[in-house]
Short mmCIF file of C-alpha atoms in Angstrom, two decimals:
data_model
loop_
_atom_site.label_atom_id
_atom_site.label_comp_id
_atom_site.label_asym_id
_atom_site.label_seq_id
_atom_site.Cartn_x
_atom_site.Cartn_y
_atom_site.Cartn_z
CA MET A 225 11.46 -39.65 9.92
CA GLU A 226 11.70 -36.88 7.35
CA ARG A 227 8.39 -35.88 5.81
CA SER A 228 8.01 -35.94 2.02
CA GLY A 229 6.08 -32.72 1.46
CA GLU A 230 3.42 -34.52 -0.55
CA GLY A 231 0.70 -33.29 1.83
CA GLY A 232 1.61 -29.66 1.23
CA ARG A 233 1.60 -30.11 -2.54
CA ARG A 234 -1.80 -31.80 -2.41
CA MET A 235 -3.14 -28.99 -0.20
CA LEU A 236 -2.14 -26.34 -2.72
CA ALA A 237 -3.25 -28.28 -5.78
CA ASP A 238 -6.69 -29.01 -4.32
CA LEU A 239 -7.29 -25.43 -3.19
CA LEU A 240 -6.10 -23.99 -6.50
CA ALA A 241 -8.38 -26.32 -8.46
CA ALA A 242 -11.36 -25.40 -6.28
CA SER A 243 -10.69 -21.65 -6.39
CA HIS A 244 -11.60 -21.06 -10.03
CA LEU A 245 -15.35 -21.52 -9.52
CA MET A 246 -15.54 -20.78 -5.80
CA PRO A 247 -17.30 -17.72 -4.34
CA ILE A 248 -15.35 -15.94 -1.62
CA GLU A 249 -17.84 -17.06 1.04
CA LEU A 250 -16.65 -20.65 0.61
CA LEU A 251 -12.94 -19.87 0.85
CA PRO A 252 -12.53 -20.28 4.65
CA ALA A 253 -14.18 -23.71 4.74
CA LYS A 254 -12.49 -24.98 1.58
CA ALA A 255 -9.06 -23.73 2.63
CA ALA A 256 -9.45 -25.40 6.04
CA GLN A 257 -10.50 -28.65 4.38
CA CYS A 258 -7.53 -28.64 1.99
CA ALA A 259 -5.13 -27.69 4.79
CA HIS A 260 -5.72 -31.00 6.57
CA ALA A 261 -3.50 -32.65 3.94
CA ALA A 262 -0.54 -30.67 5.34
CA SER A 263 -1.42 -31.56 8.97
CA PHE A 264 -2.98 -28.15 9.71
CA HIS A 265 -5.83 -28.63 12.19
CA GLU A 266 -7.43 -25.26 12.07
CA LEU A 267 -7.36 -22.25 9.81
CA ARG A 268 -8.80 -18.74 10.12
CA ILE A 269 -8.53 -15.85 7.64
CA TYR A 270 -8.42 -12.26 8.94
CA LEU A 271 -8.44 -9.24 6.64
CA SER A 272 -7.37 -5.70 7.53
CA ASP A 273 -9.95 -2.95 7.42
CA LEU A 274 -9.66 0.01 5.06
CA GLN A 275 -7.81 2.21 7.55
CA ARG A 276 -5.63 -0.67 8.80
CA ASN A 277 -6.79 -0.40 12.38
CA THR A 278 -8.36 -3.83 12.84
CA LEU A 279 -8.24 -7.38 11.48
CA ARG A 280 -11.63 -8.89 10.68
CA LEU A 281 -12.47 -12.56 10.44
CA LEU A 282 -13.61 -13.60 6.97
CA PRO A 283 -17.04 -15.23 7.50
CA GLY A 284 -17.52 -18.84 6.60
CA HIS A 285 -17.25 -20.64 9.95
CA ASP A 286 -19.47 -20.88 12.99
CA THR A 287 -17.18 -18.39 14.68
CA ALA A 288 -19.29 -17.87 17.77
CA ALA A 289 -19.44 -21.57 18.53
CA GLN A 290 -15.73 -21.95 17.93
CA GLY A 291 -14.96 -19.06 20.29
CA HIS A 292 -12.78 -17.11 17.86
CA ASP A 293 -12.62 -13.32 17.88
CA THR A 294 -14.30 -11.80 14.86
CA GLU A 295 -12.21 -8.63 15.16
CA LEU A 296 -8.66 -8.03 16.42
CA HIS A 297 -6.96 -4.71 17.06
CA ILE A 298 -3.73 -4.11 15.17
CA GLU A 299 -2.29 -1.97 17.94
CA GLY A 300 -1.22 -3.83 21.07
CA THR A 301 -1.76 -7.43 19.94
CA ILE A 302 0.55 -10.22 18.78
CA ALA A 303 -1.59 -10.64 15.69
CA GLY A 304 -1.26 -6.92 15.03
CA ARG A 305 2.50 -7.09 15.40
CA ALA A 306 2.67 -9.91 12.85
CA TYR A 307 0.66 -7.69 10.49
CA GLN A 308 2.72 -4.55 11.17
CA TYR A 309 6.14 -6.13 10.64
CA GLY A 310 5.23 -8.89 8.21
CA ASP A 311 6.63 -11.59 10.50
CA VAL A 312 5.32 -15.06 11.28
CA LEU A 313 4.61 -15.07 15.03
CA PRO A 314 3.28 -17.66 17.49
CA ALA A 315 -0.41 -17.53 18.39
CA ALA A 316 -1.95 -18.84 21.58
CA PRO A 317 -2.88 -22.51 20.92
CA ARG A 318 -6.41 -23.72 21.59
CA GLY A 319 -6.76 -26.96 23.54
CA GLY A 320 -4.84 -29.81 21.93
CA ASP A 321 -4.22 -27.98 18.68
CA GLY A 322 -0.43 -28.13 19.00
CA SER A 323 1.40 -25.08 17.69
CA ALA A 324 -0.49 -22.10 16.29
CA TRP A 325 0.89 -19.26 14.17
CA TRP A 326 -0.02 -15.89 12.71
CA VAL A 327 1.09 -15.86 9.06
CA PRO A 328 0.95 -12.61 7.02
CA LEU A 329 -1.28 -12.59 3.96
CA LEU A 330 0.55 -10.63 1.27
CA ASP A 331 -0.13 -9.83 -2.36
CA GLY A 332 3.44 -9.08 -3.36
CA THR A 333 4.07 -6.73 -0.45
CA GLU A 334 0.53 -5.38 -0.09
CA ARG A 335 -0.67 -6.38 3.38
CA ILE A 336 -4.07 -8.05 3.09
CA GLY A 337 -4.36 -9.57 6.55
CA LEU A 338 -3.34 -12.64 8.50
CA LEU A 339 -3.79 -16.38 8.46
CA ARG A 340 -4.14 -18.14 11.82
CA VAL A 341 -3.08 -21.74 11.40
CA SER A 342 -2.56 -24.61 13.85
CA THR A 343 -0.12 -27.39 12.96
CA GLU A 344 1.14 -30.67 14.37
CA HIS A 345 4.72 -30.00 13.26
CA ASP A 346 7.19 -27.24 14.18
CA ASP A 347 9.71 -27.64 11.37
CA ALA A 348 10.92 -26.05 8.17
CA MET A 349 8.41 -27.95 6.06
CA ALA A 350 5.54 -26.60 8.16
CA ARG A 351 6.88 -23.09 7.57
CA THR A 352 7.14 -23.70 3.83
CA ASP A 353 3.60 -25.05 3.68
CA MET A 354 2.22 -22.15 5.74
CA ASP A 355 3.94 -19.56 3.56
CA ALA A 356 2.71 -21.23 0.39
CA LEU A 357 -0.84 -21.55 1.70
CA ALA A 358 -0.89 -17.90 2.78
CA ALA A 359 0.39 -16.84 -0.65
CA LEU A 360 -2.28 -18.84 -2.47
CA ILE A 361 -5.08 -17.57 -0.22
CA SER A 362 -3.87 -14.01 -0.82
CA LEU A 363 -3.97 -14.50 -4.58
CA ILE A 364 -7.49 -15.95 -4.38
CA ILE A 365 -8.72 -13.01 -2.30
CA VAL A 366 -7.16 -10.45 -4.65
CA SER A 367 -8.62 -12.19 -7.69
CA LYS A 368 -12.14 -11.98 -6.24
CA ARG A 369 -12.26 -8.69 -4.34
CA ALA A 370 -13.02 -6.49 -7.36
CA THR A 371 -16.36 -8.29 -7.77
CA SER A 372 -17.14 -9.16 -4.15
CA ASP A 373 -19.42 -6.89 -2.14
CA ALA A 374 -18.95 -9.28 0.78
CA LEU A 375 -15.24 -8.40 0.92
CA ALA A 376 -15.92 -4.69 0.41
CA LYS A 377 -18.36 -4.63 3.32
CA LEU A 378 -16.07 -6.67 5.56
CA VAL A 379 -13.20 -4.17 5.38
CA ARG A 380 -15.35 -1.07 5.94
CA ALA A 381 -15.99 0.28 9.41
CA ARG A 382 -18.63 2.79 8.30
CA PRO A 383 -20.48 4.01 5.19
CA MET A 384 -18.43 5.50 2.37
CA SER A 385 -19.21 8.63 0.36
CA VAL A 386 -19.94 8.40 -3.37
CA ALA A 387 -16.75 10.33 -4.17
CA ALA A 388 -14.64 7.95 -2.06
CA GLU A 389 -16.32 4.94 -3.70
CA MET A 390 -15.20 6.26 -7.08
CA GLN A 391 -11.65 7.07 -5.98
CA TRP A 392 -10.86 3.76 -4.30
CA ASN A 393 -11.97 1.86 -7.39
CA LEU A 394 -9.71 3.93 -9.64
CA LEU A 395 -6.49 3.67 -7.66
CA PRO A 396 -3.76 1.02 -7.92
CA PRO A 397 -2.94 -1.10 -4.84
CA ARG A 398 -1.49 0.95 -2.01
CA THR A 399 1.74 -1.10 -1.92
CA TYR A 400 4.04 -2.43 -4.63
CA ALA A 401 7.58 -3.83 -4.73
CA ASP A 402 9.65 -5.64 -7.32
CA GLY A 403 13.25 -5.72 -6.07
CA ARG A 404 14.05 -2.36 -7.70
CA VAL A 405 11.57 -0.09 -5.97
CA THR A 406 9.16 -0.15 -3.07
CA ILE A 407 6.08 2.04 -3.42
CA SER A 408 3.47 2.71 -0.77
CA ALA A 409 0.64 5.22 -0.42
CA SER A 410 -1.90 6.31 2.18
CA LEU A 411 -5.06 8.38 1.85
CA GLU A 412 -7.34 9.99 4.41
CA PRO A 413 -10.11 10.54 5.23
CA ALA A 414 -10.55 7.02 3.90
CA TYR A 415 -14.36 7.09 3.78
CA ASP A 416 -14.67 10.66 2.51
CA ILE A 417 -11.75 11.24 0.11
CA SER A 418 -12.73 13.16 -2.98
CA GLY A 419 -10.15 15.14 -4.96
CA ASP A 420 -6.83 13.40 -4.19
CA VAL A 421 -5.56 10.59 -6.41
CA PHE A 422 -2.21 8.86 -6.77
CA GLU A 423 -0.84 6.70 -9.55
CA TYR A 424 2.19 4.53 -10.21
CA ALA A 425 2.97 2.25 -13.09
CA VAL A 426 5.94 0.19 -14.25
CA ASP A 427 7.08 0.17 -17.88
CA GLY A 428 10.22 -1.91 -18.24
CA PRO A 429 12.98 -0.09 -16.33
CA LEU A 430 10.82 3.04 -15.86
CA VAL A 431 8.55 3.71 -12.89
CA HIS A 432 5.93 6.42 -13.32
CA LEU A 433 4.81 8.29 -10.18
CA THR A 434 1.93 10.77 -10.08
CA ILE A 435 -0.08 12.63 -7.49
CA PHE A 436 -3.07 14.91 -8.21
CA ASP A 437 -5.07 17.22 -5.95
CA ALA A 438 -8.35 18.45 -7.46
CA MET A 439 -9.91 21.66 -6.18
CA GLY A 440 -12.72 21.27 -3.67
CA HIS A 441 -13.79 18.47 -1.39
CA ASP A 442 -16.97 17.06 -2.88
CA THR A 443 -18.19 14.70 -5.56
CA ALA A 444 -17.29 17.24 -8.25
CA ALA A 445 -13.68 17.18 -6.98
CA GLY A 446 -13.75 13.40 -7.23
CA LEU A 447 -14.97 13.60 -10.82
CA SER A 448 -12.26 16.06 -11.86
CA GLY A 449 -9.61 13.97 -10.06
CA ALA A 450 -10.86 10.87 -11.87
CA LEU A 451 -10.77 12.70 -15.20
CA ALA A 452 -7.20 13.84 -14.55
CA LEU A 453 -6.11 10.30 -13.70
CA GLY A 454 -7.82 8.85 -16.77
CA ALA A 455 -6.26 11.43 -19.10
CA CYS A 456 -2.82 10.84 -17.58
CA ARG A 457 -3.03 7.07 -17.98
CA ASN A 458 -4.38 7.31 -21.51
CA SER A 459 -1.65 9.63 -22.73
CA ARG A 460 1.11 7.70 -20.95
CA ARG A 461 0.02 4.45 -22.57
CA GLN A 462 0.26 6.17 -25.96
CA GLY A 463 3.90 7.07 -25.30
CA ALA A 464 3.49 10.65 -24.03
CA ASP A 465 6.37 12.23 -22.12
CA LEU A 466 6.00 14.15 -18.85
CA VAL A 467 5.07 17.48 -20.42
CA GLU A 468 2.65 15.83 -22.85
CA LYS A 469 0.94 13.95 -20.02
CA ALA A 470 0.38 17.16 -18.07
CA ASP A 471 -0.89 18.88 -21.22
CA ALA A 472 -3.30 15.99 -21.86
CA VAL A 473 -4.71 16.36 -18.35
CA GLU A 474 -5.17 20.10 -18.86
CA ALA A 475 -6.85 19.58 -22.24
CA ALA A 476 -9.32 17.09 -20.73
CA LEU A 477 -10.18 19.43 -17.86
CA LEU A 478 -10.66 22.41 -20.17
CA GLU A 479 -12.86 20.42 -22.53
CA GLN A 480 -15.05 19.18 -19.69
CA TYR A 481 -15.13 22.19 -17.34
CA ASP A 482 -14.05 25.21 -19.45
CA HIS A 483 -11.81 26.77 -16.75
CA GLY A 484 -14.30 25.89 -14.01
CA ARG A 485 -12.14 23.21 -12.35
CA TYR A 486 -8.43 22.77 -11.88
CA VAL A 487 -6.03 20.09 -10.60
CA THR A 488 -2.53 20.51 -9.19
CA GLY A 489 -0.01 17.71 -9.36
CA VAL A 490 3.47 16.30 -9.78
CA LEU A 491 4.23 13.84 -12.58
CA ALA A 492 7.54 11.97 -12.31
CA THR A 493 9.48 9.14 -13.94
CA LEU A 494 12.26 7.16 -12.25
CA ASP A 495 14.75 5.19 -14.34
CA THR A 496 15.61 2.22 -12.13
CA ARG A 497 18.80 1.52 -14.11
CA THR A 498 20.41 4.83 -13.23
CA GLY A 499 18.40 6.38 -10.40
CA VAL A 500 17.61 9.45 -12.52
CA LEU A 501 14.33 11.04 -11.43
CA ARG A 502 12.64 13.43 -13.86
CA TRP A 503 9.51 15.37 -12.97
CA VAL A 504 7.25 18.30 -13.74
CA ASN A 505 5.37 20.39 -11.21
CA ARG A 506 1.93 21.76 -12.07
CA GLY A 507 1.15 24.12 -9.21
CA HIS A 508 1.84 21.54 -6.50
CA HIS A 509 4.09 21.05 -3.47
CA PRO A 510 7.58 19.95 -4.63
CA PRO A 511 8.74 16.37 -4.07
CA ILE A 512 10.95 15.49 -1.10
CA VAL A 513 13.98 13.18 -1.15
CA ILE A 514 15.00 11.45 2.10
CA ARG A 515 18.55 10.10 2.21
CA ASP A 516 20.32 7.98 4.84
CA ASN A 517 17.53 8.53 7.39
CA ARG A 518 19.02 11.89 8.24
CA TRP A 519 18.96 14.20 5.24
CA THR A 520 16.09 15.67 3.28
CA SER A 521 15.94 17.76 0.17
CA HIS A 522 12.94 19.60 -1.20
CA LEU A 523 13.38 19.28 -4.94
CA ALA A 524 13.15 22.72 -6.48
CA CYS A 525 11.53 22.99 -9.89
CA PRO A 526 9.76 26.11 -11.20
CA PRO A 527 6.06 25.17 -11.15
CA ALA A 528 3.78 25.69 -14.10
CA HIS A 529 0.14 26.65 -13.65
CA PRO A 530 -2.43 24.17 -12.25
CA MET A 531 -3.94 21.96 -14.94
CA GLY A 532 -7.26 23.34 -16.13
CA THR A 533 -6.41 27.04 -15.66
CA ASP A 534 -4.76 27.52 -19.08
CA LEU A 535 -2.47 30.32 -17.85
CA GLY A 536 0.25 29.60 -20.40
CA LEU A 537 3.19 29.20 -18.02
CA PRO A 538 5.99 26.96 -19.40
CA THR A 539 6.21 23.41 -18.07
CA LEU A 540 9.82 22.59 -17.20
CA VAL A 541 11.24 19.09 -16.78
CA CYS A 542 13.59 18.90 -13.79
CA GLN A 543 16.02 16.14 -12.88
CA GLU A 544 17.65 14.64 -9.78
CA HIS A 545 20.18 11.79 -9.58
CA LEU A 546 19.17 9.51 -6.68
CA GLN A 547 21.38 7.27 -4.60
CA PRO A 548 20.39 3.67 -3.73
CA GLY A 549 18.08 3.75 -0.72
CA ASP A 550 16.77 7.25 -1.42
CA ARG A 551 13.04 7.73 -0.87
CA ILE A 552 10.97 10.09 -3.00
CA VAL A 553 7.91 11.51 -1.25
CA LEU A 554 4.94 13.09 -3.05
CA TYR A 555 2.16 14.51 -0.90
CA THR A 556 -0.88 16.78 -0.85
CA ASP A 557 -1.40 19.75 1.43
CA GLY A 558 -3.86 17.89 3.67
CA ILE A 559 -0.86 16.10 5.21
CA THR A 560 1.19 19.15 6.17
CA GLU A 561 -1.66 21.61 6.78
CA ALA A 562 -3.66 19.43 9.18
CA ARG A 563 -4.15 21.34 12.41
CA ARG A 564 -6.09 21.28 15.63
CA SER A 565 -8.74 23.92 16.02
CA GLY A 566 -6.80 27.12 16.61
CA GLY A 567 -3.51 25.22 16.70
CA ARG A 568 -0.38 24.95 14.60
CA GLU A 569 -0.18 22.99 11.36
CA PHE A 570 1.25 19.47 11.39
CA GLY A 571 3.88 21.02 9.16
CA LEU A 572 6.49 19.88 6.67
CA ALA A 573 9.28 19.50 9.25
CA ARG A 574 7.16 17.26 11.49
CA PHE A 575 6.07 15.25 8.44
CA THR A 576 9.59 14.52 7.18
CA ASP A 577 10.93 13.89 10.68
CA PHE A 578 8.21 11.30 11.25
CA LEU A 579 9.12 9.44 8.05
CA ILE A 580 12.83 9.46 8.91
CA ARG A 581 12.44 8.31 12.53
CA HIS A 582 10.03 5.48 11.85
CA HIS A 583 11.87 4.12 8.85
CA ALA A 584 15.08 4.18 10.89
CA ASP A 585 13.27 2.00 13.43
CA GLY A 586 13.18 -0.79 10.84
CA LEU A 587 9.48 -0.54 10.01
CA PRO A 588 8.33 -1.62 6.56
CA VAL A 589 7.36 1.33 4.37
CA PRO A 590 3.59 0.57 4.46
CA GLU A 591 3.66 0.44 8.26
CA THR A 592 5.53 3.75 8.44
CA LEU A 593 2.79 5.37 6.36
CA ARG A 594 0.03 3.71 8.39
CA ARG A 595 1.47 5.25 11.54
CA LEU A 596 1.97 8.59 9.82
CA VAL A 597 -1.70 8.80 8.90
CA GLN A 598 -2.67 7.88 12.46
CA ALA A 599 -0.42 10.66 13.76
CA VAL A 600 -1.93 13.19 11.35
CA LEU A 601 -5.46 12.17 12.33
CA GLU A 602 -4.62 12.35 16.03
CA TYR A 603 -3.05 15.78 15.58
CA HIS A 604 -6.26 16.90 13.87
CA ASP A 605 -8.52 15.40 16.57
CA GLY A 606 -9.58 12.57 14.30
CA ARG A 607 -11.16 14.68 11.54
CA LEU A 608 -9.49 16.16 8.46
CA GLN A 609 -10.87 19.17 6.62
CA ASP A 610 -9.02 18.24 3.43
CA ASP A 611 -7.79 15.10 1.72
CA ALA A 612 -4.36 14.00 2.96
CA THR A 613 -2.38 11.76 0.61
CA VAL A 614 1.24 10.66 0.58
CA LEU A 615 3.02 8.50 -2.00
CA LEU A 616 6.48 7.18 -1.12
CA CYS A 617 8.85 5.41 -3.50
CA GLU A 618 12.18 3.95 -2.39
CA TRP A 619 14.75 3.23 -5.07
CA ILE A 620 16.52 0.12 -3.80
CA GLY A 621 19.31 0.21 -6.33
CA PRO A 622 20.28 -0.25 -9.97
CA HIS A 623 18.07 -2.31 -12.22
CA LEU A 624 18.37 -6.06 -11.63
CA GLU A 625 17.82 -8.81 -14.13
CA PRO A 626 15.02 -11.15 -12.96
CA ALA A 627 17.41 -14.03 -12.36
CA ASP A 628 19.54 -11.85 -10.11
CA THR A 629 16.77 -10.37 -7.98
CA ALA A 630 16.23 -13.27 -5.56
CA ALA A 631 19.96 -13.67 -4.95
CA ASP A 632 20.40 -9.95 -4.36
CA LEU A 633 17.59 -9.85 -1.78
CA THR A 634 19.29 -12.45 0.41
CA GLY A 635 21.85 -9.84 1.44
CA LEU A 636 19.25 -7.46 2.83
CA SER A 637 17.96 -7.22 6.38
CA PRO A 638 14.57 -8.90 7.04
CA THR A 639 12.76 -5.54 6.87
CA ARG A 640 14.49 -4.54 3.64
CA ARG A 641 13.71 -7.98 2.15
CA ARG A 642 10.03 -7.47 2.99
CA ASP A 643 10.05 -3.98 1.51
CA ALA A 644 11.83 -5.17 -1.62
CA GLY A 645 9.39 -8.00 -2.20
CA GLY A 646 11.33 -10.90 -0.73
CA PRO A 647 10.37 -13.28 2.08
CA ALA A 648 10.22 -12.08 5.66
CA SER A 649 12.22 -13.56 8.49
CA GLY A 650 11.65 -17.20 9.33
CA LEU A 651 9.93 -19.04 12.10
CA PRO A 652 11.94 -19.66 15.28
CA PHE A 653 12.22 -23.41 14.62
#
């Protein structure tokens, strides 16, 4: 007999009602309790650590007595594969639990972790209920993590420097997608970053992309990077154009440090209606465009002086017309200049080749960057001497009206749907 779906609706309504006044420590137990209405026997919430190497069980159950792993490796596990590709995958059932599944926890397209859920039914309604439950749990976690030390401690593998503490709390989420663009960023060393910052923001059809690299690698670098980011945001939200934003950053640095600190950077704006990318370069590495997984272009634009040096060089606005599917890459020198002791640099050619090869393999953009950072760290024997940051933005195509976005995404491959903000591939029911 066909099920009505009433249990799934009750599950979501009860959990949503409870979430408003619920501390994060009660989420696992409350979610498991509400999930019984949809015939889910068991529920576990795993969150990815800061460097996206492991998945950690959110406390709230007697995990030792239940025999569940409190930490899972992302590499070499089924759970890790579900996290890497954003797919729902079968999990090993426990006893008479019936079917068990790993369900990605996503905030938009930001990968938060996984939900392990056991269900009596292997049908489309079970899939719908699991997806909806995972989405609601993700929203609850995101709504509480800014004020939860319990969550902050859970996702950290070791102590964090003061500079890194400041930077992580200033930055936007590392992944964003809305059907027009996919944006993803990675930063290392995650627990010791100081002078690198990235920024993106959406203003109607315009997407603003920024990367800054402050001189030094200490708390002072973190402070000047934070000042640059604050000045950029403030001027942008008052309607400043690209040149005016860069000038506002320079003015703030000069006022505070009087030529004692400088910041390099690229400030760009992408018009999603036309694919026109406009940018200014303030003493930084030029952007890269990757096209068709086989062609790269280093966008030439005469650089002005680093912000804070007041050298008086003109700031030029340059322009490039992108094609749908093009990926713009902004990066700091810690990515390309990483080297083994006495060895060769990781290099720009190796960097771009890595991005092309792994994206051609069908990996979601965030997973490509996760693997890139691992490769850079491995090449540098696990320790970086400088911050290494990369910000990647893929222009999916011309601006879509909201009503058209969902229909347009149905024509994409599963990986492209995930990257664009649509649902991943379905369960094998």
